[in-house]
Amino acid sequence: MPSGVIHDIGYQRYTGPRLGRGYASRSLYLHGLRTAFGLGRSAKAKIFPWATAGLAVVVATVLTAIRAQAGRPLVSYADFPSMIALLTTLFCAAAAPELVSRDLRGGVLPLYFSRPLRRSDYALAKLGALVTAVWLMLAGPLVLMLVGGVFSVHGAGAVGKEIVHFLPGLAQAAFYAAVYGSLSLLVASLAGRRAVAAAVVVAVFIVTTPIVGVIAVIGGPTAQKLAFLASPTTVVQGVGTWLFGVAGPEVRPYGPVYGLAMVVLLAACLLLLLARYRRVAR
Amino acid sequence: MTLITTERLTKRYPNGVVALSDLTVSVEPGIVGLVGANGAGKSTLIKILLGLLPPTAGGVRVLGLDPTTDGEQVRARVGYMPEHDCLPPDLVAAEFVTHMGRMSGLPRATARERASEALRHVGLYEERYRQIGGYSTGMKQRVKLAQALVHDPDLLLLDEPTNGLDPAGRDAMLALVQRIGTEFGISVVVCSHLLGEVERICDSLVAIDGGRLLRSDRIAAMTTATDVLTVEVAEGTNRLAARLAALGVRADPEGRCLLIPLGEDAVYDLVLDAIADLDLPLHRLDQRRHRVAELFRTEDVHA
């Protein structure tokens, strides 16, 4: 008998565990998180997320170096996310269509919905993946800045203070991640073509900014302080100013209005996204 | 256990279209052909079986479960292959099928293993590390089948699995479906608008038209005793019919031919002898299985 025989063992029935909806949702979330950074995709899909994330790291490195030279921080941790808001926009414009437009265009959704997963599970897993990805893209450079900061101060007390300054940075990054992630995923879920989705995502963030400028110029004192509600970018900035004293628009005493606006914006995005996936056929 | 039962199942869409009306059918495990013209209600029925669409009225059970209330459990044990394109072109087949396996609840390592197995069983092994976008239509159909098979379902719902395939591809796909139904021991529902195609591989057939049940039966019951002998003679058709009648053999004239039901082997010899005795010029002697299509046609006439 020859030694190298291939045995066709035929079809094997599966008797092992079948994990439920929760497991499927978590797997989809992790899969989405990888997809947002182009992992498990072609090299082409990695270019944009890593280019924007890389630029954010470069900015953080430069800021850390300047701080080491100047001896005091040029930009606070909480200010950093506002500083690279444009990079965040570009990251979302690349990642959101990758996460949802591709499934729409390929007609993959029926394959998901014919499995234990529910339509809302799909939407929430994708949303969670994008928000986490954006947060990581912001938190990574922040951690780098923290490491640089810790090495440039002396004494345990100073290090503790540094960390206290760092936490608002993470929180502000989370606000940006939530707003940018929700809005861009909602926009992308309406377009099957990735290029179109990416363009519209950028437009939503860029085009609304001049409106803020117009209101700020022609409005009265109150209108000027509320003008920043007109664009999602400046809403998050306003919240940062209110809570963490981020440099930017003067919103006092309307800080809580900005906080409320952000919550309403997030809730609206979430509800619209769920509504979208309740209806979408393929 | 019955595979699928429906009880006066009715689906009326909000726009007034009645996709299914009063459909009562019971199907045993095996390979089931679900045939009907486009728009007959096949896809609606599949969506109801998967629990994705609530019926307007009536009851339905799949694998002993009610998909309207236990949709999740039903979907965990059913594999679905849609009719249309449903594959992301820039993913590698092995990775895509693995991902779909995890979506069905397979642990990570198991999903990878079973994805390879499923792709091998559908005949993609060497090619499974290539991007789906570069596949031929036939290969894409196989990936679609593999993703439905990856979690080892108890029931496969295949919506027009031979769509877009050339004749050789159709035969290969049907052979594969037949293997899944027999060797793998997985029940299969094959939707098709081509009756001739599915009748070859099915154990039973459900035919629907305009949302109504035309007929549901085992193939064996539909085709037994329906073999017919078609005899065409250049002249003397009536004489032959008279001779056969005298011998006690039924012969129905159809056009210039005589159709003779073949009950037992002896009939065949009797017919041949009769023709020889009468010295008739024989044009055609054709034994064929009564196509199931003809059964439906006669059903239609009677209805």
Coordinates of C-alpha atoms in Angstrom, one line a residue:
Chain A
M1 CA 0.0 0.0 0.0
P2 CA 1.4 3.4 -1.0
S3 CA 2.3 5.6 2.0
G4 CA 0.9 8.9 0.9
V5 CA -2.8 8.2 0.5
I6 CA -5.4 10.9 0.8
H7 CA -8.4 9.6 2.6
D8 CA -11.7 11.3 1.7
I9 CA -13.4 11.1 5.1
G10 CA -16.6 12.5 3.6
Y11 CA -18.9 14.9 5.2
Q12 CA -18.7 15.4 9.0
R13 CA -21.8 16.5 10.9
Y14 CA -21.1 19.2 13.5
T15 CA -22.1 18.3 17.1
G16 CA -20.1 21.0 18.9
P17 CA -21.5 24.1 20.6
R18 CA -23.5 26.6 18.6
L19 CA -23.1 30.0 20.2
G20 CA -25.9 32.5 19.9
R21 CA -26.7 36.0 19.0
G22 CA -24.4 37.6 21.5
Y23 CA -21.4 35.8 20.2
A24 CA -22.3 36.6 16.6
S25 CA -22.7 40.3 17.5
R26 CA -19.3 40.3 19.2
S27 CA -17.7 38.6 16.3
L28 CA -19.2 41.1 13.9
Y29 CA -18.0 43.9 16.1
L30 CA -14.4 42.6 16.2
H31 CA -14.6 41.9 12.5
G32 CA -15.7 45.5 11.9
L33 CA -13.0 46.9 14.1
R34 CA -10.4 45.0 12.0
T35 CA -12.1 46.1 8.8
A36 CA -12.0 49.8 9.8
F37 CA -8.2 49.6 9.9
G38 CA -8.1 47.5 6.8
L39 CA -6.9 44.4 8.6
G40 CA -7.8 41.2 6.7
R41 CA -8.3 43.3 3.6
S42 CA -6.1 44.1 0.6
A43 CA -3.1 46.4 1.0
K44 CA -5.2 49.1 -0.8
A45 CA -7.8 49.1 2.0
K46 CA -5.0 49.7 4.6
I47 CA -3.7 52.9 3.0
F48 CA -6.2 55.4 4.1
P49 CA -6.9 54.4 7.7
W50 CA -3.2 54.0 8.4
A51 CA -2.2 57.2 6.6
T52 CA -4.6 59.2 8.7
A53 CA -3.8 57.4 11.9
G54 CA -0.1 57.8 11.1
L55 CA -0.5 61.5 10.5
A56 CA -2.2 61.8 13.9
V57 CA 0.8 60.1 15.5
V58 CA 3.1 62.4 13.7
V59 CA 1.2 65.5 15.0
A60 CA 1.4 64.0 18.5
T61 CA 5.1 63.3 18.2
V62 CA 5.8 66.9 17.1
L63 CA 3.7 68.3 19.9
T64 CA 5.6 66.1 22.4
A65 CA 9.0 67.2 21.0
I66 CA 8.0 70.9 21.2
R67 CA 6.9 70.4 24.8
A68 CA 10.2 68.8 25.6
Q69 CA 12.0 71.8 24.1
A70 CA 9.7 74.5 25.5
G71 CA 9.3 72.9 28.9
R72 CA 5.5 73.3 29.0
P73 CA 2.7 71.8 27.0
L74 CA 1.7 73.7 23.9
V75 CA -1.6 71.9 23.5
S76 CA -3.6 70.2 26.3
Y77 CA -4.6 66.6 25.9
A78 CA -8.3 67.6 25.6
D79 CA -7.4 70.1 22.9
F80 CA -5.7 67.4 20.8
P81 CA -8.8 65.8 19.3
S82 CA -10.1 69.2 18.1
M83 CA -6.7 69.9 16.5
I84 CA -6.8 66.8 14.3
A85 CA -10.6 66.9 13.6
L86 CA -9.9 67.0 9.9
L87 CA -7.9 63.8 10.1
T88 CA -10.7 62.2 12.1
T89 CA -13.1 63.2 9.3
L90 CA -10.9 61.6 6.7
F91 CA -10.6 58.5 8.8
C92 CA -14.4 58.2 9.0
A93 CA -14.8 58.9 5.3
A94 CA -12.6 55.9 4.6
A95 CA -13.8 53.5 7.4
A96 CA -17.6 54.0 7.4
P97 CA -18.1 53.1 3.7
E98 CA -15.8 50.2 4.2
L99 CA -18.0 48.9 7.1
V100 CA -21.5 49.3 5.6
S101 CA -21.6 50.5 2.0
R102 CA -19.7 47.4 0.9
D103 CA -22.3 45.1 2.4
L104 CA -25.1 47.1 0.8
R105 CA -23.5 47.1 -2.6
G106 CA -22.5 43.4 -2.5
G107 CA -26.0 42.4 -1.3
V108 CA -24.5 40.6 1.6
L109 CA -27.1 41.7 4.1
P110 CA -29.5 38.8 3.4
L111 CA -26.8 36.4 4.4
Y112 CA -26.5 38.1 7.8
F113 CA -30.2 38.4 8.3
S114 CA -30.8 34.7 7.5
R115 CA -28.7 33.9 10.6
P116 CA -29.5 34.3 14.3
L117 CA -28.3 37.9 14.2
R118 CA -31.0 40.6 14.2
R119 CA -31.0 43.6 12.0
S120 CA -30.5 45.9 15.0
D121 CA -27.5 43.7 16.1
Y122 CA -25.9 44.2 12.8
A123 CA -26.4 48.0 13.0
L124 CA -25.1 48.3 16.6
A125 CA -22.1 46.0 16.0
K126 CA -21.0 48.1 13.0
L127 CA -21.6 51.4 14.9
G128 CA -19.7 50.1 17.9
A129 CA -16.8 49.0 15.7
L130 CA -16.5 52.4 14.0
V131 CA -16.8 54.4 17.2
T132 CA -14.2 52.2 18.8
A133 CA -11.9 52.5 15.8
V134 CA -12.1 56.3 15.8
W135 CA -11.5 56.4 19.5
L136 CA -8.4 54.2 19.1
M137 CA -7.2 56.4 16.3
L138 CA -7.4 59.4 18.7
A139 CA -6.4 57.6 21.9
G140 CA -3.2 56.2 20.4
P141 CA -1.5 59.5 19.8
L142 CA -2.8 60.8 23.2
V143 CA -1.1 57.9 25.0
L144 CA 2.1 58.8 23.1
M145 CA 1.7 62.4 24.3
L146 CA 1.2 61.1 27.9
V147 CA 4.3 59.0 27.7
G148 CA 6.3 62.0 26.5
G149 CA 4.7 64.2 29.2
V150 CA 5.4 61.8 32.0
F151 CA 9.1 61.7 31.0
S152 CA 9.3 65.5 30.9
V153 CA 8.0 66.1 34.4
H154 CA 9.6 65.2 37.7
G155 CA 8.1 63.6 40.9
A156 CA 5.2 61.3 41.5
G157 CA 2.9 64.2 42.2
A158 CA 3.6 65.8 38.8
V159 CA 3.0 62.4 37.1
G160 CA -0.3 62.1 38.9
K161 CA -1.3 65.6 37.7
E162 CA -0.3 64.7 34.2
I163 CA -2.6 61.7 34.3
V164 CA -5.4 63.9 35.6
H165 CA -4.9 66.2 32.6
F166 CA -4.8 63.2 30.3
L167 CA -8.3 61.8 31.3
P168 CA -10.3 64.7 29.8
G169 CA -8.3 64.1 26.6
L170 CA -9.6 60.5 26.5
A171 CA -13.2 61.7 27.2
Q172 CA -13.0 64.4 24.5
A173 CA -11.7 61.7 22.1
A174 CA -14.7 59.5 23.1
F175 CA -17.1 62.4 22.3
Y176 CA -15.5 62.9 18.9
A177 CA -15.5 59.2 18.2
A178 CA -19.2 58.9 19.1
V179 CA -20.4 61.9 17.1
Y180 CA -18.1 61.4 14.1
G181 CA -18.7 57.6 14.1
S182 CA -22.5 57.8 14.4
L183 CA -22.9 60.5 11.8
S184 CA -20.6 59.0 9.2
L185 CA -22.0 55.5 9.6
L186 CA -25.5 56.8 9.2
V187 CA -24.5 58.7 6.0
A188 CA -22.6 55.7 4.6
S189 CA -25.5 53.3 5.3
L190 CA -27.6 55.3 2.8
A191 CA -25.1 54.9 -0.1
G192 CA -24.0 51.7 -1.8
R193 CA -21.1 53.2 -3.6
R194 CA -18.1 53.7 -1.4
A195 CA -16.8 56.7 -3.2
V196 CA -20.1 58.5 -3.0
A197 CA -20.4 57.6 0.7
A198 CA -17.0 58.9 1.5
A199 CA -17.6 62.2 -0.3
V200 CA -20.9 62.7 1.5
V201 CA -19.3 62.0 4.9
V202 CA -16.6 64.6 4.2
A203 CA -19.3 67.0 3.0
V204 CA -21.4 66.6 6.1
F205 CA -18.5 67.7 8.3
I206 CA -16.9 70.3 6.0
V207 CA -19.9 72.0 4.4
T208 CA -21.6 72.7 7.7
T209 CA -18.7 74.7 9.0
P210 CA -19.3 77.8 6.9
I211 CA -22.8 78.0 8.2
V212 CA -21.3 78.4 11.6
G213 CA -19.2 81.2 10.3
V214 CA -22.1 83.0 8.6
I215 CA -24.3 82.9 11.8
A216 CA -21.3 84.0 13.9
V217 CA -20.8 87.0 11.7
I218 CA -24.4 88.2 11.1
G219 CA -26.0 87.1 14.4
G220 CA -26.4 89.0 17.7
P221 CA -24.4 88.1 20.8
T222 CA -26.6 85.2 21.7
A223 CA -26.7 83.8 18.2
Q224 CA -22.9 84.1 18.0
K225 CA -22.6 81.9 21.1
L226 CA -25.1 79.4 19.8
A227 CA -23.8 79.4 16.2
F228 CA -21.5 76.5 16.9
L229 CA -24.6 74.2 17.1
A230 CA -24.9 74.3 13.3
S231 CA -22.0 71.9 12.7
P232 CA -21.3 68.6 14.4
T233 CA -17.6 69.5 14.6
T234 CA -18.2 72.7 16.5
V235 CA -20.9 71.0 18.7
V236 CA -18.2 68.6 20.1
Q237 CA -15.8 71.5 20.4
G238 CA -18.4 73.4 22.4
V239 CA -18.9 70.5 24.7
G240 CA -15.2 70.3 25.2
T241 CA -15.1 74.1 26.0
W242 CA -17.9 73.6 28.5
L243 CA -16.6 70.6 30.3
F244 CA -12.8 70.7 29.9
G245 CA -12.1 74.3 29.0
V246 CA -10.9 73.4 25.5
A247 CA -9.5 76.3 23.6
G248 CA -12.1 77.3 21.0
P249 CA -15.5 78.8 20.7
E250 CA -16.8 80.9 23.6
V251 CA -20.0 79.1 24.6
R252 CA -20.6 80.2 28.1
P253 CA -23.2 80.3 29.5
Y254 CA -24.7 78.0 26.9
G255 CA -22.5 75.0 27.7
P256 CA -25.3 72.7 28.8
V257 CA -27.1 73.5 25.5
Y258 CA -24.1 72.1 23.7
G259 CA -24.1 69.0 25.9
L260 CA -27.8 68.5 25.2
A261 CA -27.3 69.1 21.5
M262 CA -24.6 66.4 21.4
V263 CA -26.8 63.9 23.2
V264 CA -29.8 64.7 20.8
L265 CA -27.5 64.3 17.8
L266 CA -26.2 60.9 19.0
A267 CA -29.7 59.7 19.8
A268 CA -31.1 60.8 16.4
C269 CA -28.2 59.1 14.5
L270 CA -28.8 55.9 16.4
L271 CA -32.5 55.9 15.9
L272 CA -32.2 56.7 12.2
L273 CA -29.6 54.0 11.8
L274 CA -31.8 51.4 13.4
A275 CA -34.7 52.6 11.2
R276 CA -32.6 52.4 8.2
Y277 CA -31.7 48.8 8.9
R278 CA -35.2 47.8 9.8
R279 CA -36.2 48.7 6.2
V280 CA -33.2 47.9 4.0
A281 CA -33.9 44.9 1.9
R282 CA -30.5 44.0 0.6
Chain B
M1 CA -40.7 14.3 11.9
T2 CA -42.0 16.5 9.1
L3 CA -39.6 19.0 7.7
I4 CA -41.9 21.8 6.9
T5 CA -45.6 22.2 7.5
T6 CA -47.8 25.1 6.6
E7 CA -51.4 25.5 7.6
R8 CA -53.6 27.8 5.5
L9 CA -50.6 30.1 5.2
T10 CA -51.4 33.5 3.7
K11 CA -49.2 36.5 3.0
R12 CA -50.7 39.7 1.9
Y13 CA -48.2 42.6 1.4
P14 CA -49.2 46.1 2.6
N15 CA -49.6 47.2 -1.0
G16 CA -52.4 44.6 -1.5
V17 CA -50.4 42.0 -3.3
V18 CA -51.3 38.5 -2.2
A19 CA -48.1 36.4 -2.4
L20 CA -49.4 33.3 -0.7
S21 CA -53.0 32.3 -0.1
D22 CA -54.3 29.4 1.9
L23 CA -51.2 27.3 1.4
T24 CA -51.4 24.0 3.3
V25 CA -48.5 21.7 2.6
S26 CA -46.5 19.1 4.6
V27 CA -43.1 18.1 3.4
E28 CA -41.0 15.1 4.6
P29 CA -37.2 15.3 5.0
G30 CA -35.2 14.8 1.8
I31 CA -34.7 16.8 -1.3
V32 CA -37.7 18.9 -2.0
G33 CA -38.3 20.8 -5.2
L34 CA -40.3 24.0 -4.8
V35 CA -41.4 24.9 -8.3
G36 CA -43.4 27.7 -9.7
A37 CA -43.1 30.5 -12.2
N38 CA -41.5 33.8 -11.3
G39 CA -43.7 35.6 -8.9
A40 CA -45.5 32.4 -7.8
G41 CA -44.6 33.1 -4.1
K42 CA -41.4 31.0 -3.8
S43 CA -39.3 33.7 -2.3
T44 CA -42.0 34.9 0.0
L45 CA -42.4 31.4 1.3
I46 CA -38.7 31.1 1.9
K47 CA -38.6 34.4 3.8
I48 CA -41.5 33.1 6.0
L49 CA -39.7 29.8 6.6
L50 CA -36.7 31.8 7.8
G51 CA -38.8 33.9 10.1
L52 CA -37.9 37.1 8.3
L53 CA -41.4 37.9 7.2
P54 CA -44.5 37.4 9.4
P55 CA -47.4 35.6 7.7
T56 CA -50.7 37.5 7.5
A57 CA -52.6 34.4 8.5
G58 CA -52.1 30.7 9.0
G59 CA -49.4 28.7 10.7
V60 CA -46.0 27.4 9.7
R61 CA -43.5 25.0 11.3
V62 CA -39.9 24.4 10.2
L63 CA -37.9 21.5 11.8
G64 CA -40.6 21.4 14.5
L65 CA -40.2 25.1 15.4
D66 CA -42.4 28.1 14.7
P67 CA -40.3 30.6 12.7
T68 CA -42.6 33.5 13.6
T69 CA -41.7 33.1 17.3
D70 CA -38.5 31.1 17.4
G71 CA -36.9 32.7 14.3
E72 CA -33.5 32.8 15.9
Q73 CA -33.4 29.0 16.6
V74 CA -34.8 28.2 13.1
R75 CA -32.1 30.4 11.5
A76 CA -29.4 28.8 13.5
R77 CA -30.3 25.4 12.0
V78 CA -31.1 26.5 8.5
G79 CA -28.7 27.5 5.7
Y80 CA -29.9 29.9 3.1
M81 CA -28.5 30.5 -0.4
P82 CA -30.1 33.6 -2.0
E83 CA -30.9 33.9 -5.6
H84 CA -29.1 37.1 -6.3
D85 CA -25.4 38.1 -6.0
C86 CA -24.5 38.3 -2.3
L87 CA -20.7 38.0 -2.1
P88 CA -18.3 40.8 -1.4
P89 CA -15.9 40.8 -4.4
D90 CA -12.7 41.9 -2.5
L91 CA -12.8 39.2 0.2
V92 CA -11.0 35.9 0.0
A93 CA -13.5 33.0 -0.2
A94 CA -12.0 31.1 2.7
E95 CA -12.1 34.2 5.0
F96 CA -15.7 35.1 3.9
V97 CA -17.1 31.7 4.6
T98 CA -15.2 31.5 7.9
H99 CA -16.8 34.9 8.9
M100 CA -20.3 33.6 7.9
G101 CA -19.6 30.5 10.0
R102 CA -19.0 32.7 13.0
M103 CA -22.1 34.6 12.3
S104 CA -23.9 31.3 12.6
G105 CA -22.4 30.7 16.0
L106 CA -19.4 28.5 15.3
P107 CA -16.4 29.2 17.5
R108 CA -13.5 30.8 15.7
A109 CA -11.2 27.8 15.1
T110 CA -14.2 25.5 14.2
A111 CA -15.5 28.2 11.8
R112 CA -12.1 28.2 10.0
E113 CA -12.0 24.4 9.8
R114 CA -15.5 24.0 8.6
A115 CA -15.2 26.8 6.1
S116 CA -12.3 24.9 4.5
E117 CA -14.4 21.7 4.6
A118 CA -17.5 23.3 3.1
L119 CA -15.4 24.9 0.3
R120 CA -13.8 21.5 -0.4
H121 CA -17.2 19.8 -0.5
V122 CA -18.6 22.3 -3.1
G123 CA -15.5 21.7 -5.1
L124 CA -13.3 24.8 -4.3
Y125 CA -10.1 23.9 -2.6
E126 CA -7.1 25.2 -4.5
E127 CA -9.0 28.4 -5.3
R128 CA -10.2 29.2 -1.8
Y129 CA -7.5 31.7 -1.0
R130 CA -8.4 33.9 -4.0
Q131 CA -10.6 37.0 -4.0
I132 CA -14.2 36.2 -4.9
G133 CA -14.3 39.1 -7.4
G134 CA -12.0 37.0 -9.7
Y135 CA -14.3 34.0 -9.6
S136 CA -16.5 32.7 -12.5
T137 CA -20.3 32.6 -12.0
G138 CA -20.1 28.9 -11.3
M139 CA -17.5 29.4 -8.6
K140 CA -19.5 32.2 -7.0
Q141 CA -22.5 29.9 -6.9
R142 CA -20.4 27.4 -5.1
V143 CA -19.2 29.9 -2.5
K144 CA -22.8 30.9 -2.0
L145 CA -23.6 27.2 -1.3
A146 CA -20.6 26.9 0.9
Q147 CA -21.6 29.8 3.2
A148 CA -25.1 28.2 3.6
L149 CA -23.4 24.8 4.4
V150 CA -20.6 26.0 6.7
H151 CA -22.5 25.7 10.0
D152 CA -23.8 22.2 9.2
P153 CA -27.5 23.1 9.0
D154 CA -30.4 20.6 9.2
L155 CA -32.1 22.2 6.3
L156 CA -30.8 24.1 3.3
L157 CA -33.0 26.6 1.5
L158 CA -31.6 27.1 -2.0
D159 CA -33.2 29.8 -4.1
E160 CA -32.5 29.1 -7.8
P161 CA -29.1 27.6 -7.3
T162 CA -28.6 27.0 -11.0
N163 CA -29.2 30.6 -12.0
G164 CA -26.8 31.9 -14.5
L165 CA -24.9 28.6 -15.0
D166 CA -24.2 27.0 -18.3
P167 CA -25.6 23.5 -18.9
A168 CA -22.5 21.7 -17.5
G169 CA -22.5 24.0 -14.5
R170 CA -26.2 23.3 -13.9
D171 CA -25.6 19.6 -14.0
A172 CA -22.6 19.9 -11.6
M173 CA -24.7 22.1 -9.2
L174 CA -27.6 19.7 -9.3
A175 CA -25.3 16.7 -8.6
L176 CA -23.8 18.6 -5.7
V177 CA -27.3 19.3 -4.3
Q178 CA -28.2 15.7 -4.7
R179 CA -25.0 14.7 -2.8
I180 CA -25.8 17.0 0.0
G181 CA -29.3 15.6 0.3
T182 CA -28.2 11.9 0.2
E183 CA -24.6 11.6 1.4
F184 CA -24.5 14.5 3.8
G185 CA -28.0 13.7 5.2
I186 CA -29.1 17.4 5.1
S187 CA -32.6 18.1 3.9
V188 CA -32.7 20.5 1.0
V189 CA -35.4 22.7 -0.5
V190 CA -34.5 23.7 -4.0
C191 CA -36.5 26.6 -5.5
S192 CA -36.7 26.6 -9.3
H193 CA -38.8 27.8 -12.1
L194 CA -37.5 24.9 -14.2
L195 CA -39.4 21.8 -13.3
G196 CA -37.5 19.6 -15.6
E197 CA -34.3 20.5 -13.8
V198 CA -35.3 19.7 -10.2
E199 CA -37.5 16.7 -10.8
R200 CA -34.3 14.7 -11.6
I201 CA -32.9 15.1 -8.1
C202 CA -35.9 15.6 -5.8
D203 CA -37.7 13.1 -3.6
S204 CA -40.8 15.3 -3.5
L205 CA -42.2 18.3 -5.3
V206 CA -44.2 21.2 -4.2
A207 CA -45.6 23.2 -7.0
I208 CA -47.2 26.6 -6.4
D209 CA -48.7 29.1 -8.7
G210 CA -50.0 32.5 -7.9
G211 CA -49.5 31.8 -4.2
R212 CA -51.7 28.7 -4.3
L213 CA -50.7 25.1 -4.0
L214 CA -50.9 23.3 -7.3
R215 CA -49.7 19.9 -6.1
S216 CA -47.5 18.4 -3.5
D217 CA -46.4 14.8 -3.5
R218 CA -43.5 12.5 -3.6
I219 CA -41.9 12.2 -7.1
A220 CA -42.3 8.4 -6.9
A221 CA -46.1 8.8 -6.5
M222 CA -46.2 11.2 -9.4
T223 CA -44.3 9.1 -11.9
T224 CA -45.2 5.5 -11.1
A225 CA -47.4 3.9 -13.6
T226 CA -47.1 6.8 -15.8
D227 CA -44.5 5.4 -18.2
V228 CA -46.1 5.6 -21.6
L229 CA -45.3 4.1 -25.0
T230 CA -45.8 6.4 -27.9
V231 CA -46.5 4.5 -31.2
E232 CA -46.7 6.2 -34.5
V233 CA -47.6 4.2 -37.6
A234 CA -47.7 5.7 -41.1
E235 CA -51.2 4.2 -41.7
G236 CA -53.7 2.0 -40.0
T237 CA -53.7 3.8 -36.7
N238 CA -57.3 2.9 -36.1
R239 CA -56.8 -0.8 -37.0
L240 CA -54.0 -0.9 -34.5
A241 CA -56.1 0.7 -31.8
A242 CA -58.9 -1.8 -32.5
R243 CA -56.5 -4.7 -32.3
L244 CA -55.1 -3.5 -29.0
A245 CA -58.6 -2.9 -27.6
A246 CA -59.4 -6.5 -28.5
L247 CA -56.3 -7.6 -26.6
G248 CA -57.4 -5.6 -23.6
V249 CA -54.7 -2.9 -23.9
R250 CA -55.7 0.7 -23.4
A251 CA -54.5 3.0 -26.2
D252 CA -55.4 6.7 -26.3
P253 CA -55.0 8.4 -29.6
E254 CA -53.1 11.7 -29.5
G255 CA -52.7 13.4 -32.8
R256 CA -51.3 10.7 -35.2
C257 CA -49.9 8.7 -32.3
L258 CA -51.2 6.2 -29.8
L259 CA -50.3 6.6 -26.2
I260 CA -50.2 3.3 -24.4
P261 CA -49.8 3.2 -20.6
L262 CA -47.1 0.6 -19.8
G263 CA -48.6 -1.3 -16.8
E264 CA -46.4 -4.4 -17.1
D265 CA -43.7 -5.6 -19.3
A266 CA -46.0 -7.9 -21.3
V267 CA -47.8 -4.9 -22.8
Y268 CA -44.7 -3.9 -24.6
D269 CA -44.5 -7.3 -26.4
L270 CA -48.2 -7.2 -27.1
V271 CA -47.9 -3.9 -28.9
L272 CA -44.9 -5.0 -30.9
D273 CA -46.7 -8.3 -31.9
A274 CA -49.9 -6.4 -32.9
I275 CA -47.9 -4.1 -35.2
A276 CA -46.1 -7.1 -36.7
D277 CA -49.3 -9.0 -37.2
L278 CA -51.0 -6.2 -38.9
D279 CA -47.9 -5.5 -40.9
L280 CA -48.0 -1.8 -40.3
P281 CA -45.3 0.7 -41.3
L282 CA -43.9 1.7 -37.9
H283 CA -42.6 5.2 -37.7
R284 CA -41.9 5.7 -34.1
L285 CA -41.8 3.6 -31.0
D286 CA -40.9 5.7 -28.0
Q287 CA -40.9 4.7 -24.3
R288 CA -40.7 7.7 -22.0
R289 CA -41.3 8.6 -18.5
H290 CA -44.3 10.8 -18.1
R291 CA -42.7 14.2 -17.3
V292 CA -44.0 15.7 -14.1
A293 CA -44.7 18.8 -16.1
E294 CA -47.5 17.0 -17.9
L295 CA -49.0 16.0 -14.7
F296 CA -49.3 19.6 -13.7
R297 CA -50.6 20.6 -17.0
T298 CA -53.5 18.0 -16.7
E299 CA -54.1 19.2 -13.1
D300 CA -54.5 22.7 -14.6
V301 CA -57.0 21.5 -17.1
H302 CA -59.0 19.8 -14.5
A303 CA -58.9 22.7 -12.1

